mmCIF file of C-alpha atoms in Angstrom:
data_model
loop_
_atom_site.group_PDB
_atom_site.id
_atom_site.type_symbol
_atom_site.label_atom_id
_atom_site.label_comp_id
_atom_site.label_asym_id
_atom_site.label_seq_id
_atom_site.Cartn_x
_atom_site.Cartn_y
_atom_site.Cartn_z
ATOM 1 C CA MET A 519 135.689 -138.963 71.982
ATOM 2 C CA THR A 520 136.795 -135.550 73.146
ATOM 3 C CA LYS A 521 140.196 -134.164 72.185
ATOM 4 C CA LYS A 522 141.299 -134.038 75.816
ATOM 5 C CA LEU A 523 140.426 -137.698 76.358
ATOM 6 C CA LEU A 524 142.127 -138.655 73.109
ATOM 7 C CA ARG A 525 145.307 -136.795 74.100
ATOM 8 C CA LEU A 526 145.249 -138.481 77.517
ATOM 9 C CA LEU A 527 144.919 -141.876 75.843
ATOM 10 C CA GLU A 528 147.778 -141.066 73.450
ATOM 11 C CA HIS A 529 149.976 -139.977 76.370
ATOM 12 C CA TRP A 530 149.189 -143.146 78.326
ATOM 13 C CA LEU A 531 149.874 -145.359 75.284
ATOM 14 C CA THR A 532 153.196 -143.625 74.675
ATOM 15 C CA ILE A 533 154.256 -144.315 78.263
ATOM 16 C CA LYS A 534 152.958 -147.897 78.111
ATOM 17 C CA ILE A 535 154.854 -148.662 74.909
ATOM 18 C CA GLY A 536 158.048 -147.288 76.455
ATOM 19 C CA VAL A 537 157.557 -149.448 79.549
ATOM 20 C CA GLU A 538 156.930 -152.532 77.407
ATOM 21 C CA VAL A 539 160.119 -151.934 75.398
ATOM 22 C CA ARG A 540 162.188 -151.456 78.567
ATOM 23 C CA CYS A 541 160.532 -154.484 80.167
ATOM 24 C CA CYS A 542 161.381 -156.733 77.230
ATOM 25 C CA LEU A 543 164.939 -155.418 77.029
ATOM 26 C CA SER A 544 165.539 -155.798 80.784
ATOM 27 C CA PHE A 545 164.014 -159.273 80.841
ATOM 28 C CA PHE A 546 166.177 -160.402 77.919
ATOM 29 C CA LEU A 547 169.339 -159.004 79.530
ATOM 30 C CA MET A 548 168.601 -160.702 82.868
ATOM 31 C CA LEU A 549 167.620 -163.961 81.196
ATOM 32 C CA PHE A 550 170.799 -163.989 79.096
ATOM 33 C CA TYR A 551 173.018 -163.572 82.163
ATOM 34 C CA TYR A 552 170.998 -166.158 84.096
ATOM 35 C CA CYS A 553 171.238 -168.710 81.267
ATOM 36 C CA VAL A 554 174.984 -168.184 80.857
ATOM 37 C CA TYR A 555 175.373 -168.614 84.623
ATOM 38 C CA ARG A 556 173.336 -171.833 84.504
ATOM 39 C CA LEU A 557 175.457 -173.151 81.616
ATOM 40 C CA ILE A 558 178.695 -172.371 83.472
ATOM 41 C CA CYS A 559 177.307 -174.279 86.466
ATOM 42 C CA GLY A 560 176.644 -177.260 84.202
ATOM 43 C CA ALA A 561 172.864 -176.983 84.100
ATOM 44 C CA TYR A 562 171.004 -177.000 80.797
ATOM 45 C CA GLN A 563 167.637 -175.924 82.203
ATOM 46 C CA ALA A 564 166.361 -172.597 83.443
ATOM 47 C CA ASP A 565 163.845 -172.306 86.267
ATOM 48 C CA ILE A 566 160.510 -171.067 84.933
ATOM 49 C CA LEU A 567 159.722 -169.462 88.285
ATOM 50 C CA HIS A 568 162.947 -167.443 88.050
ATOM 51 C CA MET A 569 161.984 -166.308 84.555
ATOM 52 C CA ALA A 570 158.562 -165.229 85.813
ATOM 53 C CA GLU A 571 160.245 -163.286 88.624
ATOM 54 C CA MET A 572 162.567 -161.621 86.115
ATOM 55 C CA MET A 573 159.636 -160.604 83.927
ATOM 56 C CA ALA A 574 157.614 -159.314 86.874
ATOM 57 C CA SER A 575 160.541 -157.306 88.244
ATOM 58 C CA ALA A 576 161.348 -155.876 84.808
ATOM 59 C CA TYR A 577 157.734 -154.798 84.393
ATOM 60 C CA LEU A 578 157.482 -153.357 87.914
ATOM 61 C CA PHE A 579 160.776 -151.458 87.705
ATOM 62 C CA GLY A 580 159.888 -150.258 84.192
ATOM 63 C CA TRP A 581 156.706 -148.659 85.523
ATOM 64 C CA ILE A 582 158.558 -147.183 88.500
ATOM 65 C CA GLN A 583 161.088 -145.605 86.119
ATOM 66 C CA ALA A 584 158.282 -144.245 83.944
ATOM 67 C CA LEU A 585 156.423 -142.789 86.916
ATOM 68 C CA LEU A 586 159.637 -141.165 88.187
ATOM 69 C CA HIS A 587 160.387 -139.815 84.682
ATOM 70 C CA ALA A 588 163.691 -141.715 84.688
ATOM 71 C CA ASP A 589 163.348 -143.190 81.209
ATOM 72 C CA PHE A 590 166.463 -144.269 79.309
ATOM 73 C CA ASP A 591 164.968 -143.124 76.038
ATOM 74 C CA GLU A 592 164.806 -139.530 77.291
ATOM 75 C CA MET A 593 168.283 -139.148 78.834
ATOM 76 C CA ASP A 594 170.611 -136.788 76.970
ATOM 77 C CA ARG A 595 173.829 -137.077 78.947
ATOM 78 C CA LEU A 596 175.570 -139.156 81.569
ATOM 79 C CA GLY A 597 175.258 -136.935 84.631
ATOM 80 C CA LEU A 598 174.600 -137.570 88.299
ATOM 81 C CA ARG A 599 170.880 -138.272 87.764
ATOM 82 C CA GLU A 600 171.590 -140.772 84.979
ATOM 83 C CA TRP A 601 174.196 -142.579 87.084
ATOM 84 C CA ALA A 602 171.708 -142.683 89.963
ATOM 85 C CA VAL A 603 169.053 -144.244 87.710
ATOM 86 C CA ILE A 604 171.474 -146.843 86.347
ATOM 87 C CA LEU A 605 172.893 -147.726 89.774
ATOM 88 C CA ALA A 606 169.483 -147.807 91.490
ATOM 89 C CA GLY A 607 167.992 -149.976 88.738
ATOM 90 C CA SER A 608 170.950 -152.361 88.799
ATOM 91 C CA ALA A 609 170.795 -152.537 92.589
ATOM 92 C CA ALA A 610 167.044 -153.226 92.486
ATOM 93 C CA TYR A 611 167.501 -156.064 89.984
ATOM 94 C CA SER A 612 170.425 -157.452 92.001
ATOM 95 C CA LEU A 613 168.443 -157.324 95.244
ATOM 96 C CA THR A 614 165.543 -159.080 93.517
ATOM 97 C CA ALA A 615 167.940 -161.750 92.250
ATOM 98 C CA LEU A 616 169.309 -162.220 95.762
ATOM 99 C CA LEU A 617 165.870 -162.404 97.403
ATOM 100 C CA CYS A 618 164.545 -164.806 94.758
ATOM 101 C CA GLY A 619 167.651 -166.991 94.739
ATOM 102 C CA TRP A 620 168.396 -166.763 91.023
ATOM 103 C CA PHE A 621 172.071 -167.573 91.596
ATOM 104 C CA GLY A 622 171.688 -169.975 94.507
ATOM 105 C CA GLY A 623 173.552 -167.792 96.986
ATOM 106 C CA ASP A 624 176.645 -167.449 94.776
ATOM 107 C CA ARG A 625 177.962 -164.031 95.888
ATOM 108 C CA LEU A 626 180.408 -163.698 92.983
ATOM 109 C CA ALA A 627 177.613 -164.304 90.477
ATOM 110 C CA GLN A 628 175.522 -161.747 92.359
ATOM 111 C CA VAL A 629 178.232 -159.057 92.218
ATOM 112 C CA LEU A 630 178.975 -159.799 88.573
ATOM 113 C CA PHE A 631 175.240 -159.558 87.831
ATOM 114 C CA PHE A 632 175.195 -156.047 89.341
ATOM 115 C CA VAL A 633 178.240 -155.038 87.256
ATOM 116 C CA TYR A 634 176.660 -156.606 84.159
ATOM 117 C CA MET A 635 173.403 -154.686 84.698
ATOM 118 C CA VAL A 636 175.334 -151.408 85.155
ATOM 119 C CA GLY A 637 177.139 -152.108 81.875
ATOM 120 C CA CYS A 638 173.835 -152.917 80.186
ATOM 121 C CA GLY A 639 172.355 -149.671 81.531
ATOM 122 C CA LEU A 640 175.256 -147.671 80.101
ATOM 123 C CA CYS A 641 174.962 -149.419 76.731
ATOM 124 C CA THR A 642 171.200 -148.870 76.673
ATOM 125 C CA LEU A 643 171.673 -145.178 77.445
ATOM 126 C CA LEU A 644 174.198 -144.892 74.614
ATOM 127 C CA ILE A 645 171.988 -146.759 72.130
ATOM 128 C CA PHE A 646 168.949 -144.578 72.862
ATOM 129 C CA TYR A 647 171.114 -141.447 72.638
ATOM 130 C CA ILE A 648 172.420 -142.489 69.210
ATOM 131 C CA LYS A 649 168.891 -143.376 68.076
ATOM 132 C CA ARG A 650 167.602 -139.921 69.076
ATOM 133 C CA MET A 651 170.508 -138.253 67.248
ATOM 134 C CA VAL A 652 169.773 -140.231 64.071
ATOM 135 C CA ASP A 653 166.032 -139.536 64.355
ATOM 136 C CA ALA A 654 166.703 -135.809 64.809
ATOM 137 C CA ARG A 655 169.004 -135.755 61.775
ATOM 138 C CA LEU A 656 166.435 -137.581 59.619
ATOM 139 C CA LEU A 657 163.617 -135.271 60.745
ATOM 140 C CA ASN A 658 165.747 -132.210 59.960
ATOM 141 C CA GLU A 659 166.501 -133.594 56.491
ATOM 142 C CA GLU A 660 162.799 -134.233 55.889
ATOM 143 C CA LEU A 661 161.964 -130.711 57.080
ATOM 144 C CA ARG A 662 164.546 -129.184 54.703
ATOM 145 C CA ALA A 663 163.193 -131.249 51.808
ATOM 146 C CA PHE A 664 159.626 -130.163 52.656
ATOM 147 C CA GLN A 665 160.667 -126.508 52.859
ATOM 148 C CA GLN A 666 162.487 -126.754 49.522
ATOM 149 C CA ARG A 667 159.401 -128.247 47.884
ATOM 150 C CA GLY A 668 157.334 -125.385 49.293
ATOM 151 C CA ASN A 669 159.806 -122.802 47.981
ATOM 152 C CA GLU A 670 159.890 -124.439 44.540
ATOM 153 C CA GLU A 671 156.077 -124.407 44.347
ATOM 154 C CA GLU A 672 156.006 -120.707 45.271
ATOM 155 C CA ASP A 673 158.620 -119.914 42.606
ATOM 156 C CA SER A 674 156.660 -121.760 39.906
ATOM 157 C CA VAL A 675 153.434 -119.834 40.606
#
């Protein structure tokens, strides 16, 4: 396999893994809200079709975000672009919920779902930001330790 093809495959896999992580996270967040809503309404079952719609929309919107380079795991601050991504994603999920009837026409549940998804987007942004900061700190510590080992080996020669 040529190096160019290998690098292309690595790049595609990196994007795919990111989409899968966002898809799973988005699906879980939507499913949690949906199940709490169903419990409040007195129902102890969740519609499998609704869950399939949630998964499909999470996967579709995850790929759209990746193709638009609007990934949560790459955002460094909460600026206009980040707010636009969070609001557009929340609106897309809310519109999907409305069109698919996840909340049976309950407008309050629909509005609260939008607010919930905005809050989840903000929390996700914060979590990925903290993770990158920790990863950067750990990499810098490893680099310093590696450099010190190299200096100690030079001194002993």
